[in-house]
């Protein structure tokens, strides 16, 4: 790509970011816009930008500018660089749609678009099997969670009577906590947890590091993986007081925060170490959302911004190291500060913020988290999870910022290392410097953090008090830094010991379960195909009728308390006679062996049905049935007689050796009969009947309502049926012609 084309792509996030700043400076937030989309379902094409949306938009567009500039240099000369920029732009637009949508189903549309675009971005190097597998894994996990979330949205909308997110925040707190609403909440949890890589769905994010570094920095640190956190934060004012909400988020978030940091100790790839720390940060955000105090929402907003300002630069640093040395393995890296001084500076600034050192924005984030923990009595699990997260975060920051640049002083492990160009160095330097500037001047970000926190809280938040418990905060930070430094210094022995221990429990890992499930799908398909697709038409019909019987039975059992039994009325002699003829024909067809006699018995069923229609007040249907049955019986009987003369027909043997067929038939007939009986006992809605009766003469100029419905109101449907019949006739012509014996050549000559 030419530099002008790269600059054109960079303009998209840059213009969006400047437009957002203009709106914030003018004080025009919140903004709302709504258009009718599916009015019959009450779904609107609704958008809303409030404080939380503004914060997410700042991350999407602001970090997006840095990512686009970085991608221009990182993939300079790559033959598919334009494709990456197109996919990044499409992803950015989908993310903007997600965080501004004010309707659950509109949010779901953009949510799935982020899954699809991230699939293509993770699989950017599709020539590599690892990239393809990682992209597939990310799509399966997040896509499956999205489907579960969609079901939860449907249940929630049905219970609340609205799909508007702002409307749900108003009505849900007053609703009864029904089992259906709890089920909707659990399904939404699954969608949010898969997107934000929470336990047990945490394994897909580090594997997605097969993506190029710009993708990892954009999707997996600042934007997409925070969508689940965003959804939970958005719904927190509605469900924040529910014990199910608080307990689930605190438990899952705490386990994820602690366990992901422990798993980081097992890695040697710098990018995967940063990925596990991202998973841990997402867990910390989830557990903070689960806390009920208003200051916890301030901590969420602060950590969202701080994490983007230190993690995206660290991913850039990892990319620069890979770009400048050809490796990301810790064992092959060290003393890079001389060859890569600017990258080392960016790493130090971002690492200081990640470790939470004073005068950094990461320190303010830890300060607000400390405030949130003091504001309420947190569980022991939360304390342990966040404690492990804070300690190992210091060690990870040391590995990324000190070890690879300052380890092995005076020794050059990678002699060919070199500093990267300006487009690779400036983005991490600028973002990391912003993390320091906001730490020194926190009032610059105070407004957007307060606005975002207010959008996540049902209670009013008047102001933000940084350092209100500074002495206790400094004491906790000192202990965390000290233990974190110890973990950093003993990283290698801890890594070796934990790696040996973890290998014994690999079979318990979520990724192992995922691999077994994926590997079992083809096996299950093969087994089911061999057992179900066996070429037996009676077997297919038996399975179909059995499935229908089970479905009807379950439906009737579910609503058994609301069923009514109709009053008995003696049928007329004609209806009773028709029913007897139908039953007799069915019994004969099921017990006879000669095909011709079976066809005649089936015809008896059809003629009995015609008599039933005649006495039921539908003479036109009866007339049609008489004609169809006559043609059917005559044609099929003629074919069978012709086959018999040719010696190509057989009788059906062994009918008595299939008792299961009779059992399934009786069960199916009983279920269908019972369904018709209970339905006829209920009150039918006359809306459609009254409509057709009123419109048949003036609109269709016909008094036979049934014919009018078939020919006029269902014209396209009827045309399709006629087309199917005609195609069937045309297909039958060569089959019937093939039954004719070939003429002898001598006769043909004659």
XYZ file of C-alpha atoms in Angstrom, residues 104-438:
335
model
C -30.687 -5.437 22.836
C -31.232 -6.924 19.393
C -29.406 -4.117 17.608
C -26.530 -4.648 20.044
C -26.616 -8.363 19.205
C -26.257 -7.630 15.475
C -23.134 -5.542 16.048
C -21.930 -8.045 18.673
C -21.921 -10.838 16.088
C -20.258 -8.551 13.548
C -17.364 -8.109 15.970
C -17.113 -11.904 16.257
C -17.008 -12.324 12.481
C -14.493 -9.547 11.883
C -12.298 -10.728 14.752
C -12.397 -14.231 13.236
C -10.969 -12.832 10.004
C -8.432 -10.692 11.856
C -7.156 -13.504 14.088
C -6.933 -15.717 11.013
C -5.168 -13.015 8.995
C -2.224 -15.333 8.344
C -4.549 -18.085 7.138
C -1.672 -19.935 5.450
C -0.570 -20.973 8.949
C -2.505 -23.820 10.564
C -2.114 -22.242 14.020
C -3.785 -19.027 12.852
C -6.688 -20.928 11.341
C -7.187 -23.036 14.467
C -6.991 -19.987 16.748
C -9.514 -18.067 14.641
C -11.826 -21.079 14.597
C -11.575 -21.475 18.356
C -12.313 -17.789 18.989
C -15.330 -17.869 16.673
C -16.773 -21.082 18.132
C -16.446 -19.922 21.739
C -17.632 -16.331 21.295
C -20.230 -17.253 18.649
C -21.764 -19.959 20.845
C -21.877 -17.541 23.743
C -23.522 -14.980 21.487
C -26.312 -17.418 20.629
C -26.903 -18.104 24.326
C -26.968 -14.359 24.946
C -29.494 -13.911 22.133
C -31.807 -16.411 23.836
C -31.359 -14.476 27.068
C -32.274 -11.240 25.283
C -35.485 -12.846 24.014
C -36.491 -14.045 27.482
C -35.599 -10.706 29.052
C -37.589 -8.785 26.439
C -40.615 -11.023 26.917
C -40.522 -10.548 30.672
C -39.833 -6.800 30.669
C -41.993 -5.893 27.680
C -39.212 -3.868 26.024
C -35.882 -4.463 24.310
C -34.652 -0.926 24.950
C -31.569 -0.994 27.183
C -32.412 2.335 28.797
C -35.990 1.122 29.248
C -34.810 -2.110 30.880
C -32.726 -0.152 33.385
C -35.923 1.581 34.482
C -38.342 -1.373 34.655
C -36.203 -4.361 35.701
C -35.488 -3.200 39.299
C -39.241 -3.171 39.957
C -39.876 -6.617 38.451
C -40.314 -9.834 40.396
C -37.293 -12.134 40.350
C -38.934 -14.979 38.462
C -37.186 -18.189 37.321
C -37.586 -17.065 33.702
C -35.812 -13.788 34.420
C -33.067 -15.661 36.253
C -32.646 -17.967 33.255
C -32.387 -14.931 30.977
C -29.692 -13.543 33.257
C -27.706 -16.801 33.189
C -27.806 -16.883 29.371
C -26.603 -13.280 29.228
C -23.793 -14.219 31.624
C -22.663 -16.915 29.192
C -22.519 -14.436 26.317
C -20.606 -11.854 28.342
C -18.207 -14.397 29.870
C -17.298 -15.959 26.517
C -16.640 -12.556 24.960
C -14.510 -11.346 27.869
C -12.699 -14.680 28.344
C -13.918 -15.460 31.852
C -13.438 -18.861 33.475
C -14.190 -21.439 32.083
C -14.054 -19.744 28.653
C -10.697 -18.064 29.289
C -8.526 -20.295 27.101
C -9.389 -18.799 23.715
C -7.824 -15.364 24.304
C -4.136 -16.373 24.696
C -4.521 -18.706 21.715
C -5.748 -15.731 19.675
C -2.243 -14.261 19.990
C -1.546 -15.931 16.647
C -2.988 -12.722 15.205
C -0.663 -9.897 14.100
C 0.406 -7.534 16.880
C -1.839 -4.619 15.750
C -4.825 -6.949 16.012
C -3.789 -8.162 19.467
C -3.274 -4.612 20.709
C -6.644 -3.459 19.370
C -8.973 -6.414 19.883
C -7.439 -8.165 22.845
C -6.434 -5.281 25.084
C -8.537 -2.193 24.442
C -11.777 -3.076 22.659
C -13.429 -6.398 21.770
C -12.599 -8.404 24.868
C -14.099 -5.592 26.938
C -17.485 -5.958 25.246
C -18.604 -8.523 27.808
C -17.494 -6.175 30.589
C -19.335 -3.337 28.840
C -22.574 -5.340 28.635
C -22.397 -6.281 32.318
C -21.627 -2.689 33.278
C -24.490 -1.459 31.117
C -26.993 -3.810 32.807
C -25.582 -3.314 36.319
C -28.107 -0.560 37.234
C -30.909 -2.993 36.371
C -29.626 -6.148 38.098
C -27.066 -4.772 40.555
C -29.142 -5.575 43.642
C -29.798 -9.202 42.681
C -27.841 -11.752 44.760
C -27.513 -13.905 41.627
C -25.874 -10.994 39.826
C -23.517 -10.027 42.648
C -22.533 -13.557 43.632
C -21.889 -14.755 40.077
C -19.812 -11.754 39.039
C -17.749 -11.709 42.213
C -17.048 -15.451 42.063
C -16.288 -15.700 38.341
C -14.321 -12.446 38.274
C -12.209 -13.370 41.302
C -11.370 -16.838 39.987
C -10.505 -15.437 36.562
C -8.335 -12.636 37.978
C -6.292 -14.998 40.127
C -6.140 -18.093 37.927
C -5.225 -16.239 34.727
C -2.285 -14.562 36.450
C -1.087 -17.937 37.726
C -1.311 -19.328 34.188
C 0.849 -16.414 33.002
C 3.684 -17.899 35.077
C 3.685 -20.943 32.818
C 4.371 -18.987 29.615
C 7.679 -18.094 27.941
C 6.209 -16.152 25.016
C 6.033 -12.444 25.942
C 2.834 -11.893 23.977
C 1.040 -14.805 25.648
C 2.166 -13.555 29.070
C 0.525 -10.203 28.284
C -2.565 -12.036 27.021
C -3.016 -13.902 30.312
C -2.615 -10.649 32.222
C -5.371 -9.198 30.012
C -7.643 -12.090 30.962
C -6.863 -11.405 34.621
C -7.677 -7.706 34.221
C -10.995 -8.589 32.625
C -11.712 -10.766 35.644
C -10.891 -7.853 37.949
C -13.317 -5.655 36.015
C -16.059 -8.275 36.299
C -15.615 -8.670 40.054
C -15.700 -4.857 40.465
C -19.012 -4.739 38.592
C -20.306 -7.329 41.046
C -19.596 -5.016 43.982
C -22.578 -2.903 44.986
C -20.945 0.353 46.121
C -21.015 3.369 43.754
C -17.256 3.800 44.116
C -16.833 0.379 42.482
C -18.250 1.818 39.255
C -15.636 4.583 39.437
C -12.995 1.874 39.803
C -14.388 0.069 36.735
C -14.228 3.210 34.593
C -10.722 4.073 35.822
C -9.379 0.559 35.229
C -10.959 0.425 31.761
C -9.020 3.511 30.728
C -5.812 2.653 32.586
C -5.650 -0.861 31.154
C -5.938 0.425 27.583
C -3.195 3.000 28.183
C -0.659 0.470 29.474
C -1.622 -2.836 27.833
C -1.865 -1.619 24.229
C 1.672 -0.083 24.447
C 3.011 -3.309 25.956
C 1.546 -5.308 23.061
C 3.185 -2.809 20.710
C 6.446 -3.356 22.582
C 6.113 -7.115 22.150
C 5.510 -6.559 18.447
C 8.564 -4.318 18.169
C 10.693 -6.926 19.919
C 9.449 -9.609 17.536
C 9.952 -7.267 14.594
C 13.449 -6.222 15.679
C 14.790 -9.560 16.957
C 12.683 -12.243 15.280
C 11.538 -13.821 18.549
C 9.315 -13.219 21.584
C 10.674 -16.009 23.805
C 12.069 -14.819 27.133
C 14.972 -17.272 26.985
C 16.275 -15.591 23.834
C 15.803 -11.959 24.878
C 17.849 -9.606 27.039
C 19.853 -6.371 27.157
C 17.788 -4.789 24.376
C 17.938 -1.255 25.816
C 20.966 -0.326 23.724
C 19.583 -1.590 20.418
C 15.984 -0.455 21.082
C 16.116 2.562 23.419
C 12.788 4.136 22.397
C 10.908 0.849 22.708
C 12.580 0.327 26.106
C 11.358 3.766 27.216
C 7.775 2.982 26.164
C 7.989 -0.343 27.998
C 9.203 1.329 31.189
C 6.427 3.914 31.151
C 3.685 1.357 30.412
C 5.148 -1.162 32.864
C 5.217 1.430 35.644
C 1.505 2.096 35.091
C 0.716 -1.614 35.004
C 2.573 -2.161 38.281
C 0.635 0.734 39.819
C 3.595 2.919 40.733
C 2.792 6.409 42.064
C 2.379 9.247 39.539
C 0.902 6.858 36.965
C -2.709 6.378 35.959
C -2.407 2.723 36.921
C -1.750 3.903 40.477
C -5.058 5.833 40.417
C -6.837 2.708 39.179
C -5.421 0.672 42.067
C -6.368 3.521 44.399
C -10.012 3.403 43.281
C -10.072 -0.397 43.534
C -8.769 -0.054 47.103
C -11.569 2.452 47.785
C -14.145 0.022 46.382
C -12.905 -2.797 48.621
C -13.068 -0.542 51.684
C -16.588 0.677 50.815
C -18.125 -2.742 51.529
C -17.342 -6.056 53.116
C -15.857 -8.128 50.310
C -15.676 -11.903 50.353
C -12.451 -13.795 51.016
C -12.504 -15.127 47.447
C -12.481 -11.562 46.118
C -9.547 -10.621 48.349
C -7.547 -13.676 47.270
C -8.338 -13.253 43.581
C -7.445 -9.587 43.477
C -4.397 -10.139 45.684
C -2.937 -12.708 43.271
C -3.836 -10.433 40.364
C -2.024 -7.427 41.852
C 1.113 -9.367 42.812
C 1.638 -11.170 39.512
C 0.758 -7.988 37.590
C 3.859 -6.404 39.109
C 5.936 -9.406 38.034
C 4.509 -9.346 34.492
C 5.235 -5.613 34.240
C 8.817 -6.336 35.321
C 9.185 -9.067 32.716
C 7.857 -6.864 29.907
C 9.608 -3.633 30.904
C 12.850 -4.690 32.640
C 13.813 -8.269 31.948
C 13.951 -8.154 28.158
C 15.665 -4.751 28.110
C 17.869 -4.785 31.213
C 18.478 -8.467 31.961
C 22.002 -9.796 31.309
C 23.757 -6.394 31.586
C 26.626 -6.072 29.151
C 25.606 -9.223 27.258
C 23.899 -9.035 23.873
C 21.709 -12.104 23.517
C 20.259 -10.897 20.215
C 23.116 -9.178 18.377
C 20.976 -8.413 15.311
C 18.352 -6.498 17.305
C 17.507 -3.056 15.985
C 15.100 -0.228 16.707
C 11.969 -0.021 14.599
C 10.739 2.903 12.525
C 8.766 5.898 13.729
C 5.359 4.340 12.972
C 6.233 1.448 15.310
C 7.799 3.509 18.080
C 5.541 6.567 18.355
C 2.212 4.753 19.109
C 3.489 2.939 22.242
C 5.404 6.005 23.379
C 2.391 8.307 23.051
C -0.076 5.936 24.756
C 2.331 5.084 27.579
C 3.107 8.786 28.091
C -0.616 9.516 28.317
C -0.772 6.996 31.155
C 1.839 9.037 33.016
C 0.274 12.417 32.185
C -3.145 11.354 33.450
